PDB file of C-alpha atoms in Angstrom:
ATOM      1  CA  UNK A   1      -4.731  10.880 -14.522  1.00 56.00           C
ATOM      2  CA  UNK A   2      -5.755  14.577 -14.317  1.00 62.00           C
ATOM      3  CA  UNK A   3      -4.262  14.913 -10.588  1.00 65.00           C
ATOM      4  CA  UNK A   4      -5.666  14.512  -7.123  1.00 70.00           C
ATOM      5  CA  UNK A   5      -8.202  16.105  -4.598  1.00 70.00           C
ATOM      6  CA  UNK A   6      -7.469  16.613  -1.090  1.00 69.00           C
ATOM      7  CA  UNK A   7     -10.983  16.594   1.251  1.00 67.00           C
ATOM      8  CA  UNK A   8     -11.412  18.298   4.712  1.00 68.00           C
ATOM      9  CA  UNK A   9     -13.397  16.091   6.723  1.00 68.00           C
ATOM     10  CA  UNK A  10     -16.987  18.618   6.272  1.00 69.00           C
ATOM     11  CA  UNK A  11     -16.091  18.315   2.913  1.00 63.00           C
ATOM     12  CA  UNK A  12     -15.862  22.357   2.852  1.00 63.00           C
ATOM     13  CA  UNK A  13     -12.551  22.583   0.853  1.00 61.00           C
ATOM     14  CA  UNK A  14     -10.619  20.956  -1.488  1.00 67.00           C
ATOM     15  CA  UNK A  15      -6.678  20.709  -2.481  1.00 72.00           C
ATOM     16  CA  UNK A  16      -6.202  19.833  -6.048  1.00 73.00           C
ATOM     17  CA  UNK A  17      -2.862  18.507  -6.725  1.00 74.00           C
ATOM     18  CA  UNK A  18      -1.230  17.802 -10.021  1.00 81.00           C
ATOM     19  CA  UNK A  19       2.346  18.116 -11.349  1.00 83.00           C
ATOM     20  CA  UNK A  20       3.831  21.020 -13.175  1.00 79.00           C
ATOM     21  CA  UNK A  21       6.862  20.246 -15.603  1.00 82.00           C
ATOM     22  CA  UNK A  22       7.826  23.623 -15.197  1.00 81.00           C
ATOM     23  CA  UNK A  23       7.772  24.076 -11.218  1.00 84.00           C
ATOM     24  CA  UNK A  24      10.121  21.472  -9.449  1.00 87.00           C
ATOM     25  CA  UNK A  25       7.763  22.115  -6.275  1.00 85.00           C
ATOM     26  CA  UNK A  26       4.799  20.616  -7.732  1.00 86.00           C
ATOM     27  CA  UNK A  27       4.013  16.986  -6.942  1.00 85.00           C
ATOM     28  CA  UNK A  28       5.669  14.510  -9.103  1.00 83.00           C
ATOM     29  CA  UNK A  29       3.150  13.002 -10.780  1.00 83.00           C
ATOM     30  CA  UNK A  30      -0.951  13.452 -11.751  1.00 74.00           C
ATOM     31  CA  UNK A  31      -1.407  10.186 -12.445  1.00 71.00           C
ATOM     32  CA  UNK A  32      -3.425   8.767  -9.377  1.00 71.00           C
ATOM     33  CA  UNK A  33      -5.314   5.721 -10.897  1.00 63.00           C
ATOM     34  CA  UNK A  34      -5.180   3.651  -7.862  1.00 68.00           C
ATOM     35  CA  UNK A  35      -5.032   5.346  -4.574  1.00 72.00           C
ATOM     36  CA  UNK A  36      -5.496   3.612  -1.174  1.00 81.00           C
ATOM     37  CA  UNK A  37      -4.764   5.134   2.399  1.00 86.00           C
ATOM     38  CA  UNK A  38      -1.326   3.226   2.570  1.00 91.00           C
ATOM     39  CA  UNK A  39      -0.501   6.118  -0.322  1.00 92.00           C
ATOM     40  CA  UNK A  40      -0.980   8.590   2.576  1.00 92.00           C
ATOM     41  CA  UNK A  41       0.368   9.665   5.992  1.00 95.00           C
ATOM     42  CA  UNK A  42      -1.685  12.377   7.544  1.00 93.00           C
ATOM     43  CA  UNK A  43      -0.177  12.152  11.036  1.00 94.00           C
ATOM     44  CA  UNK A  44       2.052  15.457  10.964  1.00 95.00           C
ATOM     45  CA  UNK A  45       0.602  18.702  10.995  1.00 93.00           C
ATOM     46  CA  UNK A  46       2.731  20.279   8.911  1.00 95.00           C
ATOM     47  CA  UNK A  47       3.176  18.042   6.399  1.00 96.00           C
ATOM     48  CA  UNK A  48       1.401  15.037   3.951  1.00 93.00           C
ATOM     49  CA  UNK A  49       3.230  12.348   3.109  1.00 96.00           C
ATOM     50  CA  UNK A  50       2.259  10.663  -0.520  1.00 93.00           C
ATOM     51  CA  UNK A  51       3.339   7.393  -2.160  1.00 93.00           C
ATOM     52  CA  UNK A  52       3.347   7.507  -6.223  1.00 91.00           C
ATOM     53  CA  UNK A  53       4.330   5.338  -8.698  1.00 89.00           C
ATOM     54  CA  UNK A  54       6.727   8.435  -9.331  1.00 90.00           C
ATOM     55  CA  UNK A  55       8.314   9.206  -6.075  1.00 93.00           C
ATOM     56  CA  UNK A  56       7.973  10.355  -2.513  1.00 96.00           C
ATOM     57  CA  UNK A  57       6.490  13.568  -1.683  1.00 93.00           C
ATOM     58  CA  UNK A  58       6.316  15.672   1.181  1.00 96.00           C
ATOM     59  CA  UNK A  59       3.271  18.265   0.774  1.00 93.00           C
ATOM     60  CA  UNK A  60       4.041  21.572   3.173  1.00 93.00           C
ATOM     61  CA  UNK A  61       0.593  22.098   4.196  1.00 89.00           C
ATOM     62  CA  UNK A  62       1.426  25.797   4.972  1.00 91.00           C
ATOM     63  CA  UNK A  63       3.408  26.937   1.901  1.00 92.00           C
ATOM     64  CA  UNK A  64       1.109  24.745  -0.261  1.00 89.00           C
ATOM     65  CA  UNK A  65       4.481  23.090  -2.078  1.00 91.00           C
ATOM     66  CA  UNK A  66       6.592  19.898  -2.448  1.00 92.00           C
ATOM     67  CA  UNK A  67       9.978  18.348  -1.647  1.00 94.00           C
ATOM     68  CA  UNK A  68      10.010  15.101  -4.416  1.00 94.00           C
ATOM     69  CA  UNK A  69      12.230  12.489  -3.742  1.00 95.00           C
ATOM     70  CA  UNK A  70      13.233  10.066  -6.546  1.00 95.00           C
ATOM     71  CA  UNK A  71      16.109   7.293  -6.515  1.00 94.00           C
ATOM     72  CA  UNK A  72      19.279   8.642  -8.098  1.00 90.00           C
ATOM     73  CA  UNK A  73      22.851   7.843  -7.732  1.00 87.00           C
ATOM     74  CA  UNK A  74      23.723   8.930  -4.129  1.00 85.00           C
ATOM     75  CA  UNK A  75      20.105   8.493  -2.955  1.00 89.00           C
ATOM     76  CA  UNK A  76      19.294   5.931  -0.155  1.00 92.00           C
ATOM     77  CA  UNK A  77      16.135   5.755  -1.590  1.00 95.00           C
ATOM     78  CA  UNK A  78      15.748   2.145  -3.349  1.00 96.00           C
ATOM     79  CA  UNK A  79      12.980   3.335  -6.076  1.00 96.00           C
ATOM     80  CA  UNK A  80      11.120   5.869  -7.547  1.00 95.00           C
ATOM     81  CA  UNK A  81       8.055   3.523  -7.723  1.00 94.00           C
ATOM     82  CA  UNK A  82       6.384   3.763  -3.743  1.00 95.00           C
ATOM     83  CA  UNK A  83       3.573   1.159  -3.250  1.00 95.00           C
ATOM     84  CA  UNK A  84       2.840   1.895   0.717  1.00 96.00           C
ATOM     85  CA  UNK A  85       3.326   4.120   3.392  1.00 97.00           C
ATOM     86  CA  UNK A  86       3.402   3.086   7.383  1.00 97.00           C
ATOM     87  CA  UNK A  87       4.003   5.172  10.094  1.00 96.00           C
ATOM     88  CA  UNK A  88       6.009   2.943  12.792  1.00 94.00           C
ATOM     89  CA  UNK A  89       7.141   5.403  15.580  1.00 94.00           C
ATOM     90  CA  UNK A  90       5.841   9.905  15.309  1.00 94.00           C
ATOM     91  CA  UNK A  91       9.346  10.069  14.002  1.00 95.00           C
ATOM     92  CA  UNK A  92       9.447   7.144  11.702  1.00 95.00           C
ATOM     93  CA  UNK A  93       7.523   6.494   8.196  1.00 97.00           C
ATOM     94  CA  UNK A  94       8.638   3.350   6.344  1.00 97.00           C
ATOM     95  CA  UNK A  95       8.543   4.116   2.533  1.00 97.00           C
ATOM     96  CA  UNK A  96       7.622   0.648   0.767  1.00 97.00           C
ATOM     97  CA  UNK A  97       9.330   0.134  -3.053  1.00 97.00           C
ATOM     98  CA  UNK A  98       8.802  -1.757  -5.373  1.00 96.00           C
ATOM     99  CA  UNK A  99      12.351  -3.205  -4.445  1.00 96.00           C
ATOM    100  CA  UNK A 100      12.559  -2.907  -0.582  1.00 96.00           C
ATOM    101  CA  UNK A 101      11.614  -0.406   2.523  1.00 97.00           C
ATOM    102  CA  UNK A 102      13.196   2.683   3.443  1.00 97.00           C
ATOM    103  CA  UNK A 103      12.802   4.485   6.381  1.00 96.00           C
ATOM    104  CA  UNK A 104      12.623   8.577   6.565  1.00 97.00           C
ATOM    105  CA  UNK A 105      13.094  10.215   9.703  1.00 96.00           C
ATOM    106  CA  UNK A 106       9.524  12.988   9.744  1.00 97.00           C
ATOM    107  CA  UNK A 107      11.812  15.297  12.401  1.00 96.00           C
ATOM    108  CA  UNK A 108      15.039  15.424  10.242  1.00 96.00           C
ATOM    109  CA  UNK A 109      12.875  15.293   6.592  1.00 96.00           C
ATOM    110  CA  UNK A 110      15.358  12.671   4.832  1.00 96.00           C
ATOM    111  CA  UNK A 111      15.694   9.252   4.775  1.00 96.00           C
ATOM    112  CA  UNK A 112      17.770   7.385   7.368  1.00 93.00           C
ATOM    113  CA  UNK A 113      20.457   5.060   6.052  1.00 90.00           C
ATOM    114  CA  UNK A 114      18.715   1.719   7.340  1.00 91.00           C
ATOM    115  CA  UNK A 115      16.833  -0.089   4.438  1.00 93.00           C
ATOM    116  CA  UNK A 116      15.655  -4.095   4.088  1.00 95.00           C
ATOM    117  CA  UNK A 117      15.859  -5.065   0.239  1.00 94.00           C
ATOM    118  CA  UNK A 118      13.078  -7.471  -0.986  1.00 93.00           C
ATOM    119  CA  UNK A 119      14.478 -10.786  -3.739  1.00 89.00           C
ATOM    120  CA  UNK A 120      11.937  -9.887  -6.078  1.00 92.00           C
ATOM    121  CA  UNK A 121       9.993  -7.121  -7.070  1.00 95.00           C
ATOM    122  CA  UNK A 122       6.746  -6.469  -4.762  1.00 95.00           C
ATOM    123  CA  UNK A 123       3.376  -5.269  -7.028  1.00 94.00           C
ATOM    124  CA  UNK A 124       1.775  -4.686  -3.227  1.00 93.00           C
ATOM    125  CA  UNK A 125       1.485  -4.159   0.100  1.00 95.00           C
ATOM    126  CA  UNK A 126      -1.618  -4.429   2.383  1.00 94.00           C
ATOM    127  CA  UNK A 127      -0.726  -3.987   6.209  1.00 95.00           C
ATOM    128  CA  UNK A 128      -2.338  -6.423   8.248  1.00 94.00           C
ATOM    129  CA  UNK A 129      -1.801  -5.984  11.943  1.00 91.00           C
ATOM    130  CA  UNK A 130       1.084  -3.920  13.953  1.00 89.00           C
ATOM    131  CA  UNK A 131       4.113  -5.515  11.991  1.00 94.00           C
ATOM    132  CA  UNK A 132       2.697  -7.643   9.601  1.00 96.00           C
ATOM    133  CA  UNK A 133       2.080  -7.554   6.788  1.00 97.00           C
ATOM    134  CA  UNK A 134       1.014  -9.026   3.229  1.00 96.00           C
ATOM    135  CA  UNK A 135       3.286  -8.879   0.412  1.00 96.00           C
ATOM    136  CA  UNK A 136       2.780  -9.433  -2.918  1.00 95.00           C
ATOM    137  CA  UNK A 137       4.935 -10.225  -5.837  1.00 95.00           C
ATOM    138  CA  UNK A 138       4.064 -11.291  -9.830  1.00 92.00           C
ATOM    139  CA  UNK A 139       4.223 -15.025  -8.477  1.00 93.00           C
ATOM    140  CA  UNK A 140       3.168 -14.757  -4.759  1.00 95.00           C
ATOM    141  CA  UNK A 141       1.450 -13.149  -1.788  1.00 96.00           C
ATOM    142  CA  UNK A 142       3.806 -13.441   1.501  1.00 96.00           C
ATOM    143  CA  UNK A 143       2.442 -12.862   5.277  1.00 97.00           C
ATOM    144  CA  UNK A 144       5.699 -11.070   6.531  1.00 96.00           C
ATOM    145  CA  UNK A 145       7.001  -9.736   9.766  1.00 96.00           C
ATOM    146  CA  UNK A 146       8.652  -6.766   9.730  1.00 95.00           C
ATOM    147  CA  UNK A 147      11.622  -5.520  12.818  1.00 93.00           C
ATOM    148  CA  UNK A 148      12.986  -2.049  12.225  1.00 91.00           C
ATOM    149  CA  UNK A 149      13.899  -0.675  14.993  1.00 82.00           C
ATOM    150  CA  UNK A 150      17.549  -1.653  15.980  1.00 80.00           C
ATOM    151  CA  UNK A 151      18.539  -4.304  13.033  1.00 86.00           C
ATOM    152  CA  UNK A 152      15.674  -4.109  10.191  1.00 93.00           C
ATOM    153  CA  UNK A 153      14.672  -7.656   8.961  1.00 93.00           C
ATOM    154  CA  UNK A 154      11.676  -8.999   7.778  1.00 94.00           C
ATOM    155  CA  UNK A 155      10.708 -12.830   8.434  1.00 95.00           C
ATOM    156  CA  UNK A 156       8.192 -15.060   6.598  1.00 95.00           C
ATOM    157  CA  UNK A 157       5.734 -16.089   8.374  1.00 96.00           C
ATOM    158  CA  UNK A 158       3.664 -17.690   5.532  1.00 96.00           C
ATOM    159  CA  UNK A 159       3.050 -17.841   1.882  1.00 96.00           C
ATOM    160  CA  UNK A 160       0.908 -18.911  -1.159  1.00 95.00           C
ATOM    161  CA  UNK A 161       1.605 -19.082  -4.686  1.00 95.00           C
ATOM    162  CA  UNK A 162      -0.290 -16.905  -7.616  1.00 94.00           C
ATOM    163  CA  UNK A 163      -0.584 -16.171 -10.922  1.00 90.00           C
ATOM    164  CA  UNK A 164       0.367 -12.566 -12.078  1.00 89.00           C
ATOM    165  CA  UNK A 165      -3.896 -12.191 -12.863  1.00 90.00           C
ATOM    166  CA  UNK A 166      -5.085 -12.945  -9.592  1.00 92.00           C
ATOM    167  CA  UNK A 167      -6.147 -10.193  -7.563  1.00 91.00           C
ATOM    168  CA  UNK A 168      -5.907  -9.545  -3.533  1.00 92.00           C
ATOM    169  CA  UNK A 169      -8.877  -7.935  -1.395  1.00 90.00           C
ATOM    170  CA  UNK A 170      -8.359  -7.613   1.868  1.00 90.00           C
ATOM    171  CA  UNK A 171     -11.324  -6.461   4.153  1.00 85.00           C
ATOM    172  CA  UNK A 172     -11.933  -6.973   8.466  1.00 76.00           C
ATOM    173  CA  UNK A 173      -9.999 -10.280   8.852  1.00 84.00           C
ATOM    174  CA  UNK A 174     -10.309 -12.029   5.403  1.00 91.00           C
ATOM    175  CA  UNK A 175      -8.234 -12.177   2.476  1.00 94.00           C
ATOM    176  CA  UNK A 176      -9.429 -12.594  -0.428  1.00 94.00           C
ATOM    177  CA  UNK A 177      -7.613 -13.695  -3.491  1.00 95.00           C
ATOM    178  CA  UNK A 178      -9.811 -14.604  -6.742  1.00 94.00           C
ATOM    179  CA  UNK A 179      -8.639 -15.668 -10.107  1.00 92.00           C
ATOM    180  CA  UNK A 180     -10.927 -16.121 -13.308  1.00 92.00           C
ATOM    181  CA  UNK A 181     -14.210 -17.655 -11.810  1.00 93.00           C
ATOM    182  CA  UNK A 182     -12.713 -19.001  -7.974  1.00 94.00           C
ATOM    183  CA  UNK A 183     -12.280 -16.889  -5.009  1.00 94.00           C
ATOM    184  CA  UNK A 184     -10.057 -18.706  -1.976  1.00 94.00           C
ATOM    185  CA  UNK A 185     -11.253 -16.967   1.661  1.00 93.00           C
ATOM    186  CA  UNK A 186      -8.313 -16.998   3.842  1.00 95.00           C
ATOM    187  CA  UNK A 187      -8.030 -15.528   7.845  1.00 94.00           C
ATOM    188  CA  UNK A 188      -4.803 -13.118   8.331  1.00 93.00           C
ATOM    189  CA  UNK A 189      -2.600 -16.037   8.940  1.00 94.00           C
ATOM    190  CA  UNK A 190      -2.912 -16.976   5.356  1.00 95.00           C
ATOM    191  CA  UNK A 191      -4.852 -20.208   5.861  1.00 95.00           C
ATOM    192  CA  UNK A 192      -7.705 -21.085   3.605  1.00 95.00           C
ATOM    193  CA  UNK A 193     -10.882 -20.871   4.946  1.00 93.00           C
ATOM    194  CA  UNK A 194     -13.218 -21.496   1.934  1.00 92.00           C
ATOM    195  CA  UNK A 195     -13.366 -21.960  -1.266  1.00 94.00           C
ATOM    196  CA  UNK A 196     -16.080 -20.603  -3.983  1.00 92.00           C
ATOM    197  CA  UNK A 197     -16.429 -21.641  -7.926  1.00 93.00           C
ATOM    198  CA  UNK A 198     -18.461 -18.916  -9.502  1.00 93.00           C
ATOM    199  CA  UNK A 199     -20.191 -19.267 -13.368  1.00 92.00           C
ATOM    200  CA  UNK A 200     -18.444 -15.907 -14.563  1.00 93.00           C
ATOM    201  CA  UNK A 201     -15.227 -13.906 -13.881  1.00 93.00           C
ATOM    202  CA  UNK A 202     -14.599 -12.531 -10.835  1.00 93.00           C
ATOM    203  CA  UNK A 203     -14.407  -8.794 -11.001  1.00 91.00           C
ATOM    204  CA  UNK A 204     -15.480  -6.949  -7.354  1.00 91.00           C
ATOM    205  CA  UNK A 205     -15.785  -8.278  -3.994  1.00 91.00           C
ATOM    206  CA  UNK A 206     -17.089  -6.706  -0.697  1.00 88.00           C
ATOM    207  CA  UNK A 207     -18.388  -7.880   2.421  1.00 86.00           C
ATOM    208  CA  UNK A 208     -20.480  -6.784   4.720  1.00 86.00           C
ATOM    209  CA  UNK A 209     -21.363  -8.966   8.312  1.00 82.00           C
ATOM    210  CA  UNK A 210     -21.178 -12.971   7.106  1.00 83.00           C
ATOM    211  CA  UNK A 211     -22.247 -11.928   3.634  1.00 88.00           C
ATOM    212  CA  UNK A 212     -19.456 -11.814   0.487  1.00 90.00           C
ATOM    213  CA  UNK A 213     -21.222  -9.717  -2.462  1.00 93.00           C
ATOM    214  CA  UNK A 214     -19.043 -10.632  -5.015  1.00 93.00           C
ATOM    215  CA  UNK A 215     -19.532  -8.930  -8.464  1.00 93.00           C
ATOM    216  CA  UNK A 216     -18.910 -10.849 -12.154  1.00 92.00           C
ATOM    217  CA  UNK A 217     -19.306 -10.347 -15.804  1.00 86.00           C
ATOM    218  CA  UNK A 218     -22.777 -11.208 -15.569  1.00 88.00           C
ATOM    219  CA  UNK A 219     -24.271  -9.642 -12.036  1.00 92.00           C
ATOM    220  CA  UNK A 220     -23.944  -9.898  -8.666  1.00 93.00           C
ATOM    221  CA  UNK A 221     -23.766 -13.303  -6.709  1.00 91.00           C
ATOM    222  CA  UNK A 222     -24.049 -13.238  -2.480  1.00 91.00           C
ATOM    223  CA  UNK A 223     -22.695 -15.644  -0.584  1.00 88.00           C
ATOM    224  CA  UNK A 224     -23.621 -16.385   3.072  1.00 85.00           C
ATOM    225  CA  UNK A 225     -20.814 -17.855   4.981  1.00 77.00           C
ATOM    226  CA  UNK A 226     -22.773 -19.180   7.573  1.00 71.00           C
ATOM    227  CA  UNK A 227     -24.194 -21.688   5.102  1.00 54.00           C
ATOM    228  CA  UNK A 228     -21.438 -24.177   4.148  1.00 47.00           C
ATOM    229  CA  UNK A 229     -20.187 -23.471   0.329  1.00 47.00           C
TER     230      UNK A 229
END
């Protein structure tokens, strides 16, 4: 809530970044409570790109300063509140809202007038593979594929209902999506794979090979998934 710290790779300097009410080239907001990489674009040079729940920024590496872009009247931008960033061409970053994806043209530095609108409001976005990706909503998680270039749609390839508590992991080619004491395994089609009934709530998950460490209110349970549930 205090801001955020950039890293060189040798760890031998550090950006800190947090707004400034009274300097409109500050970054729009300090509160960074989730981060992912979608809330990044590092491909340019000159500039960052940064997804917050209080609009886009563009970070000037150079001058050390920020263009913010919110929605307003006039804006083509569809929310304040960005939940993913995706770099489709060196010239094109789609800018995920919470109400539908924008597109902003890195070369120009402003968004282009082509946009896809979403029916309900999307809590988040995990990218799966080239243009898919997973989508989910208070009530839902949707495998979508997403066509920009030309005429912008997006097509549903898949999806499963969910309650607004259930939480999404994705990690190598699993999905995971756990709710009170059961965690459903599914592949990146959005099939279910397996099912497992723990004794306490589900809190953590991570994987590592054919093993699912999955951590509750009372420890840490592994599960081989070589050896039938």
């Amino acid at each position: 809530k205090a801001g955020i710290a950039l890293l060189e790779r040798d760890m031998s300097k550090s950006t800190v970044l947090k707004t400034d009410p009274l300097n409109p080239l500050s970054i729009s907001t300090s509160n960074f409570e989730v981060v992912s990489q979608g809330h990044f674009d590092f491909s340019d040079t000159e500039k960052i790109y940064i997804a917050t729940r209080n609009g886009f920024n563009v970070f000037d590496r150079l001058k050390k300063t920020f263009k913010r872009y919110f929605q307003r009247e006039g804006s083509p931008l569809l929310s304040s509140q960005i939940k993913f960033l995706h770099r489709l061409t060196p010239s094109t970053l789609l800018v995920f809202t919470e109400k539908g994806i924008n597109s902003f043209n890195t070369l120009k530095q402003e968004f282009d007038t082509q946009l896809i609108y979403f029916d309900t409001k999307i809590l988040k976005i995990f990218h799966i593979s080239e243009d898919q990706f997973l989508v989910r909503s208070s009530d839902k998680i949707q495998l979508v594929k997403i066509e920009w270039l030309d005429n912008p749609k997006v097509t549903i390839k898949s999806e499963l209902e969910v309650d607004l508590n259930s939480k999404i992991t994705l990690q190598a080619k699993n999905i995971f999506v756990s709710s009170d004491k059961q965690l459903g395994v599914f592949n990146t089609r959005l099939q279910l794979t397996n099912t497992y009934n723990l004794p306490s709530e589900i809190a953590s998950i991570q994987t590592s090979g054919s093993v699912i460490t999955i951590g509750t209110a009372d420890g840490l349970h592994a599960i081989n998934t070589k050896i039938l549930p």
